[in-house]
């Protein structure tokens, strides 16, 4: 197999683009910091992700008592105080049902993510992460990464009806997928194209003419269905082409250690440990531009979390536990709501550990954290808690609490898309439809 010097490959690439550079200037290009990615001349990419926790919150422990920037962090948000300036707390936004039955733990989550009243998992539109991915995910090894820390094989990222993007539940499997044999170290001094990738790319090239002939001899309906299929094939081709090129060097990157045996279990402590491992691996994947879109599920919307040594799940407690008369809420359920916010803080810790440009990876991310309901025992989809973290490379304003006052929660999704460059003026269906961007978030 032919090996190429990284420097010679990059010089050839630049020369082929019509840019004459000598070695000193090339070194300066490779060492660029802040506005450009090393060896590409491109601006640092902005990433989009979502982070979900199940079964809502305890309102009096989560919703700040004041709006604007001068608010006190309630008890459950207190762990997030270090990120106050990089967070926007969004309360009081509703999924509008329009007479559609509320499918517990589904309607709220997918209503937020699609902008429509969703009666079940037969999703009628792509979720907002997919819409944003169509804009920003080109040129990455994975068009998105889906992770589920609690062991439940579930995803709330949909490309079409009944087509969820599968999630990874194993930190070890995630490591092998991201940093196993197929991973090309961006800071290696030489690059060797993977023979297996070359063979797969050759097979796809061979069938290219056949698929063009097929498309010319089918009806309009079949052509549409085939086009959807071949679009997926083209995406695979693009990803394979990417793997046949040397990755751009990444400053301050260190390949993560193999996590070893999987951390298995549904108790809160074990799930949080698995979540920390996954968060670390995801942060490294974002740093090396393996993906720009991600979806993390701390716990399923019908939360399977439980305390160590106990069998009753968080979800069951939301229905069976009575309110503590002194506290005014379900005390055992409150434990899981509180720990979910601790896990969210730990996720932000891993993202913000990565230096990037003049700041951190978090500065170049836009992350939407949300649950599936507000009051879990009532399956309420009014006032679903949500937060935005990161500044999207300067596109988003944070550091405040906003009360939506019952507005359509589709306003959040519309704002996320516009901030990420998606050309959309309105979003949602029926009374969820909105053309009102959350101006407080937009710079």
JSON list of C-alpha atoms in Angstrom, two decimals, residues 225-319:
[
{"chain": "A", "resi": 225, "resn": "UNK", "atom": "CA", "xyz": [-38.66, 6.00, -3.92]},
{"chain": "A", "resi": 226, "resn": "UNK", "atom": "CA", "xyz": [-35.43, 5.03, -5.63]},
{"chain": "A", "resi": 227, "resn": "UNK", "atom": "CA", "xyz": [-34.11, 8.57, -5.32]},
{"chain": "A", "resi": 228, "resn": "UNK", "atom": "CA", "xyz": [-34.49, 8.36, -1.54]},
{"chain": "A", "resi": 229, "resn": "UNK", "atom": "CA", "xyz": [-32.53, 5.11, -1.56]},
{"chain": "A", "resi": 230, "resn": "UNK", "atom": "CA", "xyz": [-29.81, 6.40, -3.87]},
{"chain": "A", "resi": 231, "resn": "UNK", "atom": "CA", "xyz": [-29.48, 9.55, -1.80]},
{"chain": "A", "resi": 232, "resn": "UNK", "atom": "CA", "xyz": [-28.39, 7.31, 1.07]},
{"chain": "A", "resi": 233, "resn": "UNK", "atom": "CA", "xyz": [-25.96, 5.58, -1.29]},
{"chain": "A", "resi": 234, "resn": "UNK", "atom": "CA", "xyz": [-24.49, 8.92, -2.34]},
{"chain": "A", "resi": 235, "resn": "UNK", "atom": "CA", "xyz": [-24.02, 9.86, 1.30]},
{"chain": "A", "resi": 236, "resn": "UNK", "atom": "CA", "xyz": [-22.10, 6.63, 1.82]},
{"chain": "A", "resi": 237, "resn": "UNK", "atom": "CA", "xyz": [-19.97, 7.42, -1.24]},
{"chain": "A", "resi": 238, "resn": "UNK", "atom": "CA", "xyz": [-19.16, 10.84, 0.15]},
{"chain": "A", "resi": 239, "resn": "UNK", "atom": "CA", "xyz": [-18.21, 9.38, 3.51]},
{"chain": "A", "resi": 240, "resn": "UNK", "atom": "CA", "xyz": [-15.95, 6.81, 1.84]},
{"chain": "A", "resi": 241, "resn": "UNK", "atom": "CA", "xyz": [-14.34, 9.52, -0.27]},
{"chain": "A", "resi": 242, "resn": "UNK", "atom": "CA", "xyz": [-13.60, 11.41, 2.92]},
{"chain": "A", "resi": 243, "resn": "UNK", "atom": "CA", "xyz": [-11.91, 8.38, 4.46]},
{"chain": "A", "resi": 244, "resn": "UNK", "atom": "CA", "xyz": [-9.61, 8.16, 1.45]},
{"chain": "A", "resi": 245, "resn": "UNK", "atom": "CA", "xyz": [-8.23, 11.64, 2.17]},
{"chain": "A", "resi": 246, "resn": "UNK", "atom": "CA", "xyz": [-5.82, 12.51, 5.00]},
{"chain": "A", "resi": 247, "resn": "UNK", "atom": "CA", "xyz": [-7.63, 14.19, 7.90]},
{"chain": "A", "resi": 248, "resn": "UNK", "atom": "CA", "xyz": [-6.65, 17.73, 8.81]},
{"chain": "A", "resi": 249, "resn": "UNK", "atom": "CA", "xyz": [-4.28, 18.04, 11.78]},
{"chain": "A", "resi": 250, "resn": "UNK", "atom": "CA", "xyz": [-6.00, 18.86, 15.08]},
{"chain": "A", "resi": 251, "resn": "UNK", "atom": "CA", "xyz": [-4.24, 20.95, 17.68]},
{"chain": "A", "resi": 252, "resn": "UNK", "atom": "CA", "xyz": [-4.22, 19.59, 21.24]},
{"chain": "A", "resi": 253, "resn": "UNK", "atom": "CA", "xyz": [-5.78, 16.26, 20.24]},
{"chain": "A", "resi": 254, "resn": "UNK", "atom": "CA", "xyz": [-4.91, 13.13, 22.19]},
{"chain": "A", "resi": 255, "resn": "UNK", "atom": "CA", "xyz": [-6.49, 9.83, 21.24]},
{"chain": "A", "resi": 256, "resn": "UNK", "atom": "CA", "xyz": [-8.73, 8.69, 24.12]},
{"chain": "A", "resi": 257, "resn": "UNK", "atom": "CA", "xyz": [-8.00, 5.50, 26.02]},
{"chain": "A", "resi": 258, "resn": "UNK", "atom": "CA", "xyz": [-10.01, 2.36, 25.39]},
{"chain": "A", "resi": 259, "resn": "UNK", "atom": "CA", "xyz": [-12.72, 2.34, 28.11]},
{"chain": "A", "resi": 260, "resn": "UNK", "atom": "CA", "xyz": [-12.36, -1.42, 28.54]},
{"chain": "A", "resi": 261, "resn": "UNK", "atom": "CA", "xyz": [-15.32, -3.53, 29.63]},
{"chain": "A", "resi": 262, "resn": "UNK", "atom": "CA", "xyz": [-18.75, -1.98, 29.31]},
{"chain": "A", "resi": 263, "resn": "UNK", "atom": "CA", "xyz": [-20.36, -0.29, 32.29]},
{"chain": "A", "resi": 264, "resn": "UNK", "atom": "CA", "xyz": [-23.74, -2.02, 32.45]},
{"chain": "A", "resi": 265, "resn": "UNK", "atom": "CA", "xyz": [-26.78, -1.35, 34.60]},
{"chain": "A", "resi": 266, "resn": "UNK", "atom": "CA", "xyz": [-29.85, 0.84, 34.89]},
{"chain": "A", "resi": 267, "resn": "UNK", "atom": "CA", "xyz": [-29.14, 2.27, 38.33]},
{"chain": "A", "resi": 268, "resn": "UNK", "atom": "CA", "xyz": [-28.48, 6.00, 38.35]},
{"chain": "A", "resi": 269, "resn": "UNK", "atom": "CA", "xyz": [-24.82, 5.73, 39.37]},
{"chain": "A", "resi": 270, "resn": "UNK", "atom": "CA", "xyz": [-23.96, 3.21, 36.64]},
{"chain": "A", "resi": 271, "resn": "UNK", "atom": "CA", "xyz": [-25.83, 5.13, 33.94]},
{"chain": "A", "resi": 272, "resn": "UNK", "atom": "CA", "xyz": [-24.02, 8.33, 34.91]},
{"chain": "A", "resi": 273, "resn": "UNK", "atom": "CA", "xyz": [-20.66, 6.52, 34.73]},
{"chain": "A", "resi": 274, "resn": "UNK", "atom": "CA", "xyz": [-21.49, 5.21, 31.24]},
{"chain": "A", "resi": 275, "resn": "UNK", "atom": "CA", "xyz": [-22.71, 8.66, 30.28]},
{"chain": "A", "resi": 276, "resn": "UNK", "atom": "CA", "xyz": [-19.40, 10.25, 31.32]},
{"chain": "A", "resi": 277, "resn": "UNK", "atom": "CA", "xyz": [-17.46, 7.78, 29.17]},
{"chain": "A", "resi": 278, "resn": "UNK", "atom": "CA", "xyz": [-19.71, 8.43, 26.19]},
{"chain": "A", "resi": 279, "resn": "UNK", "atom": "CA", "xyz": [-19.48, 12.19, 26.66]},
{"chain": "A", "resi": 280, "resn": "UNK", "atom": "CA", "xyz": [-15.68, 12.05, 26.66]},
{"chain": "A", "resi": 281, "resn": "UNK", "atom": "CA", "xyz": [-15.63, 9.99, 23.46]},
{"chain": "A", "resi": 282, "resn": "UNK", "atom": "CA", "xyz": [-18.19, 12.23, 21.78]},
{"chain": "A", "resi": 283, "resn": "UNK", "atom": "CA", "xyz": [-16.18, 15.35, 22.65]},
{"chain": "A", "resi": 284, "resn": "UNK", "atom": "CA", "xyz": [-13.09, 13.81, 21.03]},
{"chain": "A", "resi": 285, "resn": "UNK", "atom": "CA", "xyz": [-15.14, 12.83, 17.97]},
{"chain": "A", "resi": 286, "resn": "UNK", "atom": "CA", "xyz": [-16.36, 16.42, 17.62]},
{"chain": "A", "resi": 287, "resn": "UNK", "atom": "CA", "xyz": [-12.82, 17.72, 18.06]},
{"chain": "A", "resi": 288, "resn": "UNK", "atom": "CA", "xyz": [-11.60, 15.55, 15.18]},
{"chain": "A", "resi": 289, "resn": "UNK", "atom": "CA", "xyz": [-14.58, 16.53, 12.98]},
{"chain": "A", "resi": 290, "resn": "UNK", "atom": "CA", "xyz": [-15.91, 12.97, 12.75]},
{"chain": "A", "resi": 291, "resn": "UNK", "atom": "CA", "xyz": [-19.40, 14.42, 13.07]},
{"chain": "A", "resi": 292, "resn": "UNK", "atom": "CA", "xyz": [-21.09, 17.78, 13.56]},
{"chain": "A", "resi": 293, "resn": "UNK", "atom": "CA", "xyz": [-24.48, 16.48, 14.71]},
{"chain": "A", "resi": 294, "resn": "UNK", "atom": "CA", "xyz": [-25.26, 14.37, 17.77]},
{"chain": "A", "resi": 295, "resn": "UNK", "atom": "CA", "xyz": [-28.14, 13.23, 19.96]},
{"chain": "A", "resi": 296, "resn": "UNK", "atom": "CA", "xyz": [-27.58, 12.00, 23.51]},
{"chain": "A", "resi": 297, "resn": "UNK", "atom": "CA", "xyz": [-30.21, 10.16, 25.54]},
{"chain": "A", "resi": 298, "resn": "UNK", "atom": "CA", "xyz": [-29.37, 10.10, 29.23]},
{"chain": "A", "resi": 299, "resn": "UNK", "atom": "CA", "xyz": [-32.55, 8.19, 30.01]},
{"chain": "A", "resi": 300, "resn": "UNK", "atom": "CA", "xyz": [-35.47, 7.07, 27.90]},
{"chain": "A", "resi": 301, "resn": "UNK", "atom": "CA", "xyz": [-38.51, 9.33, 27.97]},
{"chain": "A", "resi": 302, "resn": "UNK", "atom": "CA", "xyz": [-40.28, 6.60, 29.99]},
{"chain": "A", "resi": 303, "resn": "UNK", "atom": "CA", "xyz": [-37.27, 6.63, 32.28]},
{"chain": "A", "resi": 304, "resn": "UNK", "atom": "CA", "xyz": [-35.88, 3.20, 33.17]},
{"chain": "A", "resi": 305, "resn": "UNK", "atom": "CA", "xyz": [-33.54, 4.65, 35.81]},
{"chain": "A", "resi": 306, "resn": "UNK", "atom": "CA", "xyz": [-33.63, 3.27, 39.34]},
{"chain": "A", "resi": 307, "resn": "UNK", "atom": "CA", "xyz": [-31.65, 3.49, 42.54]},
{"chain": "A", "resi": 308, "resn": "UNK", "atom": "CA", "xyz": [-28.92, 0.92, 43.14]},
{"chain": "A", "resi": 309, "resn": "UNK", "atom": "CA", "xyz": [-30.34, -2.17, 44.86]},
{"chain": "A", "resi": 310, "resn": "UNK", "atom": "CA", "xyz": [-33.95, -1.26, 44.02]},
{"chain": "A", "resi": 311, "resn": "UNK", "atom": "CA", "xyz": [-36.23, -2.55, 41.26]},
{"chain": "A", "resi": 312, "resn": "UNK", "atom": "CA", "xyz": [-38.79, 0.25, 41.04]},
{"chain": "A", "resi": 313, "resn": "UNK", "atom": "CA", "xyz": [-37.97, 2.55, 38.15]},
{"chain": "A", "resi": 314, "resn": "UNK", "atom": "CA", "xyz": [-38.18, 6.31, 37.98]},
{"chain": "A", "resi": 315, "resn": "UNK", "atom": "CA", "xyz": [-41.08, 5.99, 35.54]},
{"chain": "A", "resi": 316, "resn": "UNK", "atom": "CA", "xyz": [-43.05, 3.75, 37.89]},
{"chain": "A", "resi": 317, "resn": "UNK", "atom": "CA", "xyz": [-42.45, 6.13, 40.79]},
{"chain": "A", "resi": 318, "resn": "UNK", "atom": "CA", "xyz": [-43.88, 9.05, 38.82]},
{"chain": "A", "resi": 319, "resn": "UNK", "atom": "CA", "xyz": [-47.22, 7.21, 38.81]}
]
